[in-house]
mmCIF file of C-alpha atoms in Angstrom:
data_model
loop_
_atom_site.group_PDB
_atom_site.id
_atom_site.type_symbol
_atom_site.label_atom_id
_atom_site.label_comp_id
_atom_site.label_asym_id
_atom_site.label_seq_id
_atom_site.Cartn_x
_atom_site.Cartn_y
_atom_site.Cartn_z
ATOM 1 C CA MET A 1 6.367 -15.905 -17.304
ATOM 2 C CA LYS A 2 3.514 -16.000 -14.788
ATOM 3 C CA THR A 3 6.010 -16.142 -11.927
ATOM 4 C CA ILE A 4 7.904 -13.111 -13.260
ATOM 5 C CA LYS A 5 4.681 -11.063 -13.419
ATOM 6 C CA LYS A 6 3.749 -12.087 -9.885
ATOM 7 C CA ALA A 7 7.266 -11.272 -8.652
ATOM 8 C CA ASN A 8 7.157 -7.814 -10.238
ATOM 9 C CA GLY A 9 3.727 -7.222 -8.717
ATOM 10 C CA LEU A 10 5.130 -8.048 -5.280
ATOM 11 C CA ARG A 11 8.109 -5.755 -5.831
ATOM 12 C CA LEU A 12 5.785 -2.901 -6.734
ATOM 13 C CA LEU A 13 3.619 -3.585 -3.682
ATOM 14 C CA ILE A 14 6.595 -3.581 -1.298
ATOM 15 C CA ALA A 15 7.953 -0.353 -2.809
ATOM 16 C CA LEU A 16 4.625 1.534 -2.503
ATOM 17 C CA PRO A 17 5.640 3.787 0.452
ATOM 18 C CA LEU A 18 8.791 4.828 -1.436
ATOM 19 C CA LEU A 19 6.802 5.534 -4.612
ATOM 20 C CA LEU A 20 4.382 7.659 -2.580
ATOM 21 C CA GLU A 21 7.251 9.686 -1.139
ATOM 22 C CA LEU A 22 8.724 10.189 -4.622
ATOM 23 C CA LEU A 23 5.333 11.336 -5.910
ATOM 24 C CA PHE A 24 5.144 14.024 -3.224
ATOM 25 C CA PHE A 25 8.870 14.816 -3.172
ATOM 26 C CA PHE A 26 8.370 18.432 -4.265
ATOM 27 C CA ASN A 27 5.682 19.122 -1.642
ATOM 28 C CA THR A 28 8.266 20.284 0.868
ATOM 29 C CA ASP A 29 10.052 23.218 2.417
ATOM 30 C CA SER A 30 13.337 21.288 2.779
ATOM 31 C CA TYR A 31 14.737 19.062 0.048
ATOM 32 C CA TYR A 32 17.544 18.051 2.412
ATOM 33 C CA ASN A 33 15.011 16.532 4.825
ATOM 34 C CA GLU A 34 13.166 14.877 1.952
ATOM 35 C CA VAL A 35 16.366 13.159 0.830
ATOM 36 C CA LYS A 36 16.918 11.913 4.411
ATOM 37 C CA ILE A 37 13.402 10.444 4.379
ATOM 38 C CA LEU A 38 14.073 8.753 1.035
ATOM 39 C CA GLU A 39 17.201 7.166 2.522
ATOM 40 C CA LYS A 40 15.049 5.361 5.101
ATOM 41 C CA TYR A 41 12.745 4.001 2.396
ATOM 42 C CA ALA A 42 15.689 2.705 0.337
ATOM 43 C CA ALA A 43 15.365 -0.631 2.165
ATOM 44 C CA LEU A 44 12.051 -1.265 0.387
ATOM 45 C CA PRO A 45 13.351 -1.680 -3.186
ATOM 46 C CA VAL A 46 16.539 -3.377 -1.942
ATOM 47 C CA PHE A 47 14.633 -6.183 -0.205
ATOM 48 C CA ALA A 48 11.995 -6.263 -2.935
ATOM 49 C CA TRP A 49 14.596 -6.675 -5.671
ATOM 50 C CA PHE A 50 17.149 -9.037 -4.116
ATOM 51 C CA ILE A 51 14.956 -11.288 -1.969
ATOM 52 C CA ILE A 52 12.079 -11.579 -4.441
ATOM 53 C CA GLY A 53 14.611 -11.943 -7.278
ATOM 54 C CA ASN A 54 16.091 -14.969 -5.497
ATOM 55 C CA TYR A 55 12.805 -16.322 -4.185
ATOM 56 C CA HIS A 56 13.693 -19.937 -5.002
ATOM 57 C CA ARG A 57 16.655 -19.743 -2.580
ATOM 58 C CA VAL A 58 14.618 -18.539 0.391
ATOM 59 C CA HIS A 59 14.169 -21.222 3.063
ATOM 60 C CA PHE A 60 11.081 -19.929 4.804
ATOM 61 C CA TYR A 61 10.915 -22.267 7.811
ATOM 62 C CA LYS A 62 14.666 -22.154 8.420
ATOM 63 C CA LEU A 63 14.511 -18.362 8.390
ATOM 64 C CA LEU A 64 11.628 -18.318 10.870
ATOM 65 C CA THR A 65 13.402 -20.706 13.218
ATOM 66 C CA SER A 66 16.763 -18.934 12.984
ATOM 67 C CA TYR A 67 15.159 -15.516 13.479
ATOM 68 C CA ALA A 68 13.260 -16.686 16.577
ATOM 69 C CA TYR A 69 16.287 -18.227 18.293
ATOM 70 C CA LEU A 70 18.732 -15.492 17.294
ATOM 71 C CA THR A 71 16.426 -12.651 18.336
ATOM 72 C CA LEU A 72 15.729 -14.313 21.673
ATOM 73 C CA LEU A 73 19.440 -14.869 22.337
ATOM 74 C CA ILE A 74 20.273 -11.230 21.537
ATOM 75 C CA VAL A 75 17.487 -9.899 23.769
ATOM 76 C CA LEU A 76 18.496 -12.262 26.601
ATOM 77 C CA PHE A 77 22.128 -11.109 26.315
ATOM 78 C CA TYR A 78 21.055 -7.477 26.679
ATOM 79 C CA TRP A 79 18.662 -8.419 29.479
ATOM 80 C CA PHE A 80 21.408 -10.023 31.584
ATOM 81 C CA LEU A 81 23.696 -7.097 30.769
ATOM 82 C CA PHE A 82 20.937 -4.705 31.831
ATOM 83 C CA ILE A 83 20.412 -6.502 35.144
ATOM 84 C CA GLY A 84 24.145 -6.472 35.870
ATOM 85 C CA THR A 85 24.645 -2.777 35.076
ATOM 86 C CA ASN A 86 21.496 -1.301 36.631
ATOM 87 C CA PRO A 87 21.463 -2.440 40.288
ATOM 88 C CA ILE A 88 19.577 0.636 41.522
ATOM 89 C CA LEU A 89 16.827 0.248 38.941
ATOM 90 C CA ILE A 90 16.556 -3.488 39.654
ATOM 91 C CA ALA A 91 16.332 -2.791 43.393
ATOM 92 C CA LYS A 92 13.509 -0.312 42.746
ATOM 93 C CA TYR A 93 11.789 -2.889 40.552
ATOM 94 C CA GLN A 94 12.054 -5.585 43.231
ATOM 95 C CA SER A 95 10.661 -3.129 45.786
ATOM 96 C CA GLY A 96 7.696 -2.301 43.563
ATOM 97 C CA ILE A 97 8.831 1.300 42.883
ATOM 98 C CA ASP A 98 8.405 2.947 39.441
ATOM 99 C CA LEU A 99 7.532 -0.359 37.786
ATOM 100 C CA TRP A 100 6.234 1.499 34.719
ATOM 101 C CA GLU A 101 9.717 2.545 33.582
ATOM 102 C CA MET A 102 11.466 -0.854 33.542
ATOM 103 C CA GLY A 103 10.478 -2.042 30.069
ATOM 104 C CA TYR A 104 11.115 1.343 28.479
ATOM 105 C CA VAL A 105 14.536 1.790 30.090
ATOM 106 C CA PHE A 106 15.523 -1.748 29.092
ATOM 107 C CA SER A 107 14.465 -1.099 25.483
ATOM 108 C CA GLN A 108 16.408 2.159 25.465
ATOM 109 C CA SER A 109 19.505 0.276 26.662
ATOM 110 C CA MET A 110 19.273 -1.649 23.372
ATOM 111 C CA GLY A 111 18.761 1.561 21.439
ATOM 112 C CA LEU A 112 15.164 0.627 20.616
ATOM 113 C CA HIS A 113 11.692 2.015 21.186
ATOM 114 C CA ALA A 114 9.785 -0.262 23.633
ATOM 115 C CA PRO A 115 6.756 -0.869 21.340
ATOM 116 C CA ALA A 116 9.135 -1.692 18.455
ATOM 117 C CA LEU A 117 11.152 -4.176 20.534
ATOM 118 C CA ASN A 118 8.005 -5.772 21.903
ATOM 119 C CA MET A 119 6.535 -6.101 18.409
ATOM 120 C CA HIS A 120 9.567 -8.269 17.591
ATOM 121 C CA MET A 121 9.154 -10.250 20.804
ATOM 122 C CA ALA A 122 5.448 -10.848 20.145
ATOM 123 C CA PHE A 123 6.354 -12.161 16.684
ATOM 124 C CA VAL A 124 9.048 -14.405 18.188
ATOM 125 C CA THR A 125 6.604 -15.735 20.802
ATOM 126 C CA VAL A 126 4.050 -16.706 18.160
ATOM 127 C CA ILE A 127 6.763 -18.287 15.986
ATOM 128 C CA PHE A 128 7.828 -20.469 18.903
ATOM 129 C CA LEU A 129 4.221 -21.482 19.534
ATOM 130 C CA TYR A 130 3.881 -22.449 15.867
ATOM 131 C CA LEU A 131 7.163 -24.392 16.033
ATOM 132 C CA ILE A 132 5.968 -26.260 19.125
ATOM 133 C CA LEU A 133 2.850 -27.453 17.315
ATOM 134 C CA GLN A 134 4.905 -28.426 14.275
ATOM 135 C CA SER A 135 7.349 -30.261 16.498
ATOM 136 C CA PHE A 136 4.680 -32.413 18.130
ATOM 137 C CA GLN A 137 2.740 -33.014 14.920
ATOM 138 C CA LYS A 138 5.879 -34.214 13.126
ATOM 139 C CA HIS A 139 7.085 -36.302 16.089
ATOM 140 C CA ARG A 140 10.354 -34.466 16.621
ATOM 141 C CA GLY A 141 12.623 -35.530 19.525
ATOM 142 C CA LEU A 142 12.386 -34.542 23.199
ATOM 143 C CA LYS A 143 15.339 -32.148 22.876
ATOM 144 C CA ASN A 144 13.539 -30.298 20.087
ATOM 145 C CA HIS A 145 10.375 -30.022 22.210
ATOM 146 C CA ILE A 146 12.282 -28.686 25.231
ATOM 147 C CA PHE A 147 14.140 -26.017 23.239
ATOM 148 C CA ARG A 148 10.986 -24.737 21.545
ATOM 149 C CA ILE A 149 8.859 -24.749 24.716
ATOM 150 C CA SER A 150 11.663 -22.948 26.575
ATOM 151 C CA GLY A 151 11.863 -20.397 23.759
ATOM 152 C CA PHE A 152 8.119 -19.809 23.977
ATOM 153 C CA VAL A 153 8.144 -19.341 27.770
ATOM 154 C CA ILE A 154 11.154 -17.004 27.773
ATOM 155 C CA SER A 155 9.933 -14.890 24.853
ATOM 156 C CA PHE A 156 6.476 -14.567 26.437
ATOM 157 C CA PHE A 157 8.144 -13.494 29.683
ATOM 158 C CA MET A 158 10.078 -10.812 27.767
ATOM 159 C CA VAL A 159 6.812 -9.516 26.254
ATOM 160 C CA LEU A 160 5.481 -9.136 29.804
ATOM 161 C CA PHE A 161 8.732 -7.597 31.049
ATOM 162 C CA ILE A 162 8.848 -4.948 28.327
ATOM 163 C CA ASN A 163 5.135 -4.547 29.048
ATOM 164 C CA THR A 164 3.537 -2.764 26.112
ATOM 165 C CA ARG A 165 -0.186 -3.291 25.793
ATOM 166 C CA MET A 166 -0.522 -3.862 22.060
ATOM 167 C CA ALA A 167 2.178 -6.537 22.002
ATOM 168 C CA LEU A 168 0.513 -8.500 24.803
ATOM 169 C CA VAL A 169 -2.888 -8.324 23.081
ATOM 170 C CA ASN A 170 -1.262 -9.429 19.826
ATOM 171 C CA VAL A 171 0.362 -12.458 21.459
ATOM 172 C CA PHE A 172 -3.047 -13.741 22.511
ATOM 173 C CA LEU A 173 -4.470 -12.985 19.056
ATOM 174 C CA GLY A 174 -1.523 -14.865 17.568
ATOM 175 C CA MET A 175 -2.239 -17.878 19.755
ATOM 176 C CA LEU A 176 -5.817 -17.971 18.496
ATOM 177 C CA ILE A 177 -4.663 -17.756 14.864
ATOM 178 C CA VAL A 178 -2.080 -20.542 15.286
ATOM 179 C CA PHE A 179 -4.527 -22.825 17.126
ATOM 180 C CA PHE A 180 -7.275 -22.162 14.548
ATOM 181 C CA TYR A 181 -5.094 -23.134 11.585
ATOM 182 C CA ALA A 182 -3.644 -26.126 13.425
ATOM 183 C CA LEU A 183 -7.142 -27.501 14.054
ATOM 184 C CA LYS A 184 -8.296 -26.575 10.550
ATOM 185 C CA GLU A 185 -5.525 -28.693 9.024
ATOM 186 C CA GLN A 186 -6.955 -31.681 10.945
ATOM 187 C CA VAL A 187 -3.538 -33.279 11.294
ATOM 188 C CA ASN A 188 -3.548 -35.297 14.526
ATOM 189 C CA VAL A 189 -6.386 -33.286 16.079
ATOM 190 C CA LYS A 190 -6.100 -34.880 19.535
ATOM 191 C CA LYS A 191 -2.418 -34.051 19.795
ATOM 192 C CA THR A 192 -3.035 -30.509 18.495
ATOM 193 C CA ILE A 193 -5.705 -29.911 21.135
ATOM 194 C CA LYS A 194 -3.451 -31.360 23.821
ATOM 195 C CA VAL A 195 -0.493 -29.154 22.852
ATOM 196 C CA SER A 196 -2.776 -26.122 22.543
ATOM 197 C CA LEU A 197 -4.151 -26.647 26.051
ATOM 198 C CA ILE A 198 -0.658 -27.118 27.463
ATOM 199 C CA SER A 199 0.483 -23.903 25.740
ATOM 200 C CA ILE A 200 -2.490 -21.980 27.145
ATOM 201 C CA ILE A 201 -1.844 -23.309 30.648
ATOM 202 C CA ILE A 202 1.847 -22.373 30.455
ATOM 203 C CA SER A 203 0.927 -18.867 29.218
ATOM 204 C CA VAL A 204 -1.623 -18.361 31.989
ATOM 205 C CA VAL A 205 0.811 -19.565 34.659
ATOM 206 C CA VAL A 206 3.585 -17.243 33.391
ATOM 207 C CA LEU A 207 1.080 -14.362 33.243
ATOM 208 C CA ILE A 208 -0.243 -14.994 36.774
ATOM 209 C CA VAL A 209 3.256 -15.277 38.263
ATOM 210 C CA PHE A 210 4.359 -12.092 36.489
ATOM 211 C CA VAL A 211 1.282 -10.074 37.483
ATOM 212 C CA LYS A 212 1.533 -11.298 41.076
ATOM 213 C CA ASN A 213 5.070 -9.923 41.247
ATOM 214 C CA ASN A 214 4.281 -6.740 39.320
ATOM 215 C CA ASN A 215 1.247 -5.029 40.820
ATOM 216 C CA TYR A 216 1.675 -2.050 38.480
ATOM 217 C CA MET A 217 0.610 -4.208 35.550
ATOM 218 C CA THR A 218 -2.901 -4.613 36.972
ATOM 219 C CA TYR A 219 -3.059 -0.894 37.742
ATOM 220 C CA LYS A 220 -1.812 -0.034 34.244
ATOM 221 C CA TYR A 221 -4.424 -2.115 32.439
ATOM 222 C CA GLN A 222 -7.352 -1.363 34.751
ATOM 223 C CA VAL A 223 -6.754 2.292 35.630
ATOM 224 C CA VAL A 224 -4.015 4.095 33.685
ATOM 225 C CA THR A 225 -4.971 2.996 30.161
ATOM 226 C CA PHE A 226 -8.467 4.501 30.129
ATOM 227 C CA ALA A 227 -8.074 7.238 32.737
ATOM 228 C CA TYR A 228 -9.385 10.796 32.112
ATOM 229 C CA MET A 229 -11.203 9.905 28.893
ATOM 230 C CA ASP A 230 -13.334 13.038 29.327
ATOM 231 C CA LYS A 231 -10.220 15.194 28.844
ATOM 232 C CA VAL A 232 -9.558 14.487 25.157
ATOM 233 C CA GLY A 233 -8.039 17.676 23.719
ATOM 234 C CA LYS A 234 -7.937 19.211 27.204
ATOM 235 C CA LEU A 235 -4.943 17.473 28.784
ATOM 236 C CA ASP A 236 -3.633 20.679 30.370
ATOM 237 C CA GLU A 237 -6.615 20.656 32.728
ATOM 238 C CA ILE A 238 -5.101 17.566 34.409
ATOM 239 C CA LYS A 239 -2.700 18.295 37.250
ATOM 240 C CA ASN A 240 0.719 16.716 36.711
ATOM 241 C CA PRO A 241 -0.193 15.047 33.366
ATOM 242 C CA GLU A 242 3.311 13.508 33.044
ATOM 243 C CA ALA A 243 2.623 11.244 36.009
ATOM 244 C CA LYS A 244 -1.020 10.508 35.264
ATOM 245 C CA ILE A 245 -1.636 10.250 31.522
ATOM 246 C CA PHE A 246 1.699 10.139 29.664
ATOM 247 C CA ASN A 247 0.985 6.626 28.346
ATOM 248 C CA SER A 248 -2.799 6.739 28.570
ATOM 249 C CA MET A 249 -5.298 6.343 25.765
ATOM 250 C CA VAL A 250 -6.539 9.890 26.339
ATOM 251 C CA THR A 251 -3.128 11.242 25.280
ATOM 252 C CA ARG A 252 -3.198 9.332 22.015
ATOM 253 C CA LEU A 253 -6.792 10.369 21.345
ATOM 254 C CA SER A 254 -5.815 14.002 21.896
ATOM 255 C CA ILE A 255 -2.902 13.605 19.456
ATOM 256 C CA TRP A 256 -5.146 11.900 16.889
ATOM 257 C CA LYS A 257 -7.776 14.620 17.241
ATOM 258 C CA SER A 258 -5.189 17.310 16.500
ATOM 259 C CA ALA A 259 -3.645 15.330 13.623
ATOM 260 C CA TRP A 260 -7.089 14.741 12.091
ATOM 261 C CA GLU A 261 -8.045 18.418 12.321
ATOM 262 C CA LEU A 262 -4.727 19.533 10.823
ATOM 263 C CA SER A 263 -4.995 16.925 8.048
ATOM 264 C CA LEU A 264 -8.414 18.235 7.048
ATOM 265 C CA GLN A 265 -6.964 21.732 6.805
ATOM 266 C CA ASN A 266 -4.279 20.539 4.376
ATOM 267 C CA LEU A 267 -6.301 18.499 1.916
ATOM 268 C CA PRO A 268 -6.026 17.229 -0.754
ATOM 269 C CA PHE A 269 -2.218 16.845 -0.828
ATOM 270 C CA GLY A 270 -1.185 17.075 2.825
ATOM 271 C CA THR A 271 1.586 19.055 4.484
ATOM 272 C CA GLY A 272 4.447 17.084 2.936
ATOM 273 C CA ALA A 273 6.597 14.535 4.739
ATOM 274 C CA SER A 274 9.448 16.752 5.897
ATOM 275 C CA GLN A 275 7.361 19.363 7.725
ATOM 276 C CA SER A 276 4.414 17.300 9.009
ATOM 277 C CA LYS A 277 5.725 16.906 12.573
ATOM 278 C CA THR A 278 6.760 20.566 12.758
ATOM 279 C CA ASP A 279 3.287 21.609 11.603
ATOM 280 C CA LEU A 280 1.645 19.265 14.120
ATOM 281 C CA ILE A 281 3.661 20.707 17.018
ATOM 282 C CA ALA A 282 2.801 24.213 15.818
ATOM 283 C CA TYR A 283 -0.876 23.166 15.816
ATOM 284 C CA TYR A 284 -0.572 21.977 19.431
ATOM 285 C CA LYS A 285 0.655 25.449 20.356
ATOM 286 C CA GLN A 286 -1.977 27.142 18.204
ATOM 287 C CA THR A 287 -4.750 25.222 19.980
ATOM 288 C CA ASN A 288 -3.153 25.845 23.394
ATOM 289 C CA GLN A 289 -2.256 22.210 24.111
ATOM 290 C CA GLN A 290 0.940 22.855 26.043
ATOM 291 C CA PHE A 291 1.481 19.301 27.309
ATOM 292 C CA LEU A 292 1.469 17.876 23.774
ATOM 293 C CA ALA A 293 3.646 20.738 22.510
ATOM 294 C CA LYS A 294 6.162 20.306 25.346
ATOM 295 C CA TYR A 295 6.849 16.658 24.497
ATOM 296 C CA GLU A 296 6.413 17.130 20.725
ATOM 297 C CA PHE A 297 4.338 13.993 20.288
ATOM 298 C CA PRO A 298 4.202 12.555 16.743
ATOM 299 C CA THR A 299 0.904 11.171 15.423
ATOM 300 C CA HIS A 300 1.281 7.655 16.899
ATOM 301 C CA ASN A 301 -0.931 6.330 14.103
ATOM 302 C CA GLN A 302 0.478 5.397 10.700
ATOM 303 C CA PHE A 303 -2.767 6.006 8.839
ATOM 304 C CA LEU A 304 -3.136 9.494 10.315
ATOM 305 C CA ASP A 305 0.560 10.194 9.799
ATOM 306 C CA TYR A 306 0.258 9.470 6.076
ATOM 307 C CA PHE A 307 -3.057 11.333 5.889
ATOM 308 C CA LEU A 308 -1.350 14.391 7.358
ATOM 309 C CA LYS A 309 1.665 14.091 5.031
ATOM 310 C CA TYR A 310 0.090 13.034 1.748
ATOM 311 C CA GLY A 311 -3.627 13.746 1.979
ATOM 312 C CA PHE A 312 -6.225 11.250 0.725
ATOM 313 C CA LEU A 313 -3.673 9.008 -1.000
ATOM 314 C CA GLY A 314 -1.610 8.422 2.174
ATOM 315 C CA PRO A 315 -3.819 6.074 4.224
ATOM 316 C CA ILE A 316 -4.884 4.248 1.045
ATOM 317 C CA VAL A 317 -1.241 3.356 0.311
ATOM 318 C CA VAL A 318 -0.662 2.183 3.915
ATOM 319 C CA LEU A 319 -3.775 0.008 3.731
ATOM 320 C CA ILE A 320 -2.788 -1.548 0.382
ATOM 321 C CA TYR A 321 0.738 -2.230 1.681
ATOM 322 C CA LEU A 322 -0.578 -3.973 4.806
ATOM 323 C CA LEU A 323 -3.350 -5.853 3.011
ATOM 324 C CA GLY A 324 -0.703 -7.265 0.664
ATOM 325 C CA ILE A 325 0.765 -9.131 3.661
ATOM 326 C CA ALA A 326 -2.716 -10.251 4.725
ATOM 327 C CA TYR A 327 -3.403 -11.633 1.242
ATOM 328 C CA LEU A 328 -0.200 -13.698 1.321
ATOM 329 C CA GLY A 329 -1.093 -15.131 4.726
ATOM 330 C CA LEU A 330 -4.639 -16.031 3.726
ATOM 331 C CA ASP A 331 -3.658 -17.478 0.352
ATOM 332 C CA LEU A 332 -0.849 -19.545 1.885
ATOM 333 C CA LYS A 333 -3.032 -20.503 4.859
ATOM 334 C CA GLN A 334 0.064 -19.738 6.915
ATOM 335 C CA PRO A 335 -0.720 -18.580 10.512
ATOM 336 C CA VAL A 336 2.662 -16.918 11.149
ATOM 337 C CA VAL A 337 2.312 -14.764 8.028
ATOM 338 C CA LEU A 338 -1.256 -13.853 8.947
ATOM 339 C CA PHE A 339 -0.185 -13.012 12.494
ATOM 340 C CA PHE A 340 2.540 -10.729 11.144
ATOM 341 C CA PHE A 341 -0.165 -8.780 9.325
ATOM 342 C CA VAL A 342 -2.367 -8.592 12.450
ATOM 343 C CA SER A 343 0.557 -7.515 14.622
ATOM 344 C CA PHE A 344 1.930 -4.907 12.204
ATOM 345 C CA PHE A 345 -1.542 -3.586 11.362
ATOM 346 C CA THR A 346 -2.644 -3.137 14.979
ATOM 347 C CA SER A 347 0.747 -1.746 16.003
ATOM 348 C CA ASN A 348 0.480 0.897 13.293
ATOM 349 C CA CYS A 349 -2.957 1.863 14.566
ATOM 350 C CA ILE A 350 -1.389 3.143 17.789
ATOM 351 C CA ASP A 351 2.109 3.946 16.512
ATOM 352 C CA ASP A 352 3.826 4.865 13.250
ATOM 353 C CA PHE A 353 6.404 2.238 12.297
ATOM 354 C CA LEU A 354 6.603 3.144 8.606
ATOM 355 C CA ILE A 355 8.328 6.417 9.475
ATOM 356 C CA ARG A 356 11.007 4.554 11.462
ATOM 357 C CA PHE A 357 13.943 2.845 9.737
ATOM 358 C CA ASP A 358 13.645 -0.244 11.954
ATOM 359 C CA GLY A 359 9.923 -0.531 11.182
ATOM 360 C CA ILE A 360 10.507 -0.119 7.445
ATOM 361 C CA VAL A 361 13.248 -2.772 7.436
ATOM 362 C CA PHE A 362 11.265 -5.159 9.650
ATOM 363 C CA SER A 363 8.151 -5.026 7.489
ATOM 364 C CA SER A 364 9.820 -4.979 4.066
ATOM 365 C CA PHE A 365 12.231 -7.811 4.883
ATOM 366 C CA TRP A 366 9.477 -10.144 6.062
ATOM 367 C CA PHE A 367 7.104 -8.987 3.307
ATOM 368 C CA ALA A 368 9.755 -10.030 0.773
ATOM 369 C CA VAL A 369 10.361 -13.350 2.569
ATOM 370 C CA PHE A 370 6.633 -14.100 2.704
ATOM 371 C CA GLY A 371 6.321 -13.122 -0.941
ATOM 372 C CA SER A 372 9.197 -15.449 -1.864
ATOM 373 C CA TYR A 373 7.545 -18.364 -0.074
ATOM 374 C CA TRP A 374 4.267 -17.552 -1.860
ATOM 375 C CA LEU A 375 6.055 -17.534 -5.234
ATOM 376 C CA GLN A 376 7.616 -20.910 -4.425
ATOM 377 C CA GLN A 377 4.188 -22.393 -3.725
ATOM 378 C CA LYS A 378 2.749 -20.864 -6.910
ATOM 379 C CA ALA A 379 5.647 -22.234 -8.970
ATOM 380 C CA ILE A 380 5.054 -25.722 -7.541
ATOM 381 C CA ALA A 381 1.324 -25.463 -8.296
ATOM 382 C CA ASP A 382 2.085 -24.374 -11.887
ATOM 383 C CA LYS A 383 4.400 -27.367 -12.407
ATOM 384 C CA VAL A 384 1.758 -29.740 -11.085
ATOM 385 C CA GLN A 385 -0.810 -28.282 -13.503
ATOM 386 C CA GLN A 386 1.609 -28.665 -16.412
ATOM 387 C CA VAL A 387 2.182 -32.323 -15.565
ATOM 388 C CA LEU A 388 -1.550 -32.940 -15.320
#
């Protein structure tokens, strides 16, 4: 009975974004568009119902391992295909020309948004790091070690190749989380420290080699990211903004400033989901921000996006949804689950993955898997208490 209540609580938590959309369904100027939005959120109750409903059949560690290897193989297949079919772009890359576009064009060749693809690759990288530590702690064979270390190196290289800032930061945060929990468990501490140091050295070597052969990366992180910070809300004063600040922090801050101002004008219930982007673009034009209007930038922040759409309730629902994942990670003392929260939380601070079908599926699938593993552990604990 306790397990059923916990399972239903998890289902409700996973379905929160859908319930929010249903609550505000009539706050719209197009029911057709609202139905299309609901279609994207349909994945939430599907995963919540079927995965949580069969929680005892979920093999958490097998799923993690299979996902890491399969995702890496798929990305590598597309990477080799990309290299073979884009000789001009590769030649430019090798010559150090237009290095900024490589990761984005590669992601587009897979039909994915670069930050979304790199969020997956950051998750895969941290999974491989966790598997490496598990492999050494449990004295697995040499073949097992080689495969997992190779997976870690290749996936980390792909994070650098796609080259999105948040994913790279999250990989290093993930390393810290994995190392912290490995040392906290105090299982073969000397070996854990040794493997951790080796992993750090490998990461640093891969990073140095990559940066040495990609001088744009240094320029991107030192110059481009925080350029023209005095021009927030005044991007049209910059000559040729496409070349100088398209991916800069100042562009996002200008978007967030406009989204915040428009959200305040539409309190307490927001603009509605179907017309929020249209209203934001209209606000760019109204405030004479032609660069933002030309490229029709969305909010690039999930909390602001929901604030604009649903008013006060929007960011609260996003926070509860994300904190549900954090709770599972902390309660399970599981570093991969906790990293997923950190990665998805930070990614949604500079992007809006809960308005994208791939982001909704990615988060709800793993939320349900994590929840199933949590229910398994709770069921075991309950049985132990009954025996005692």
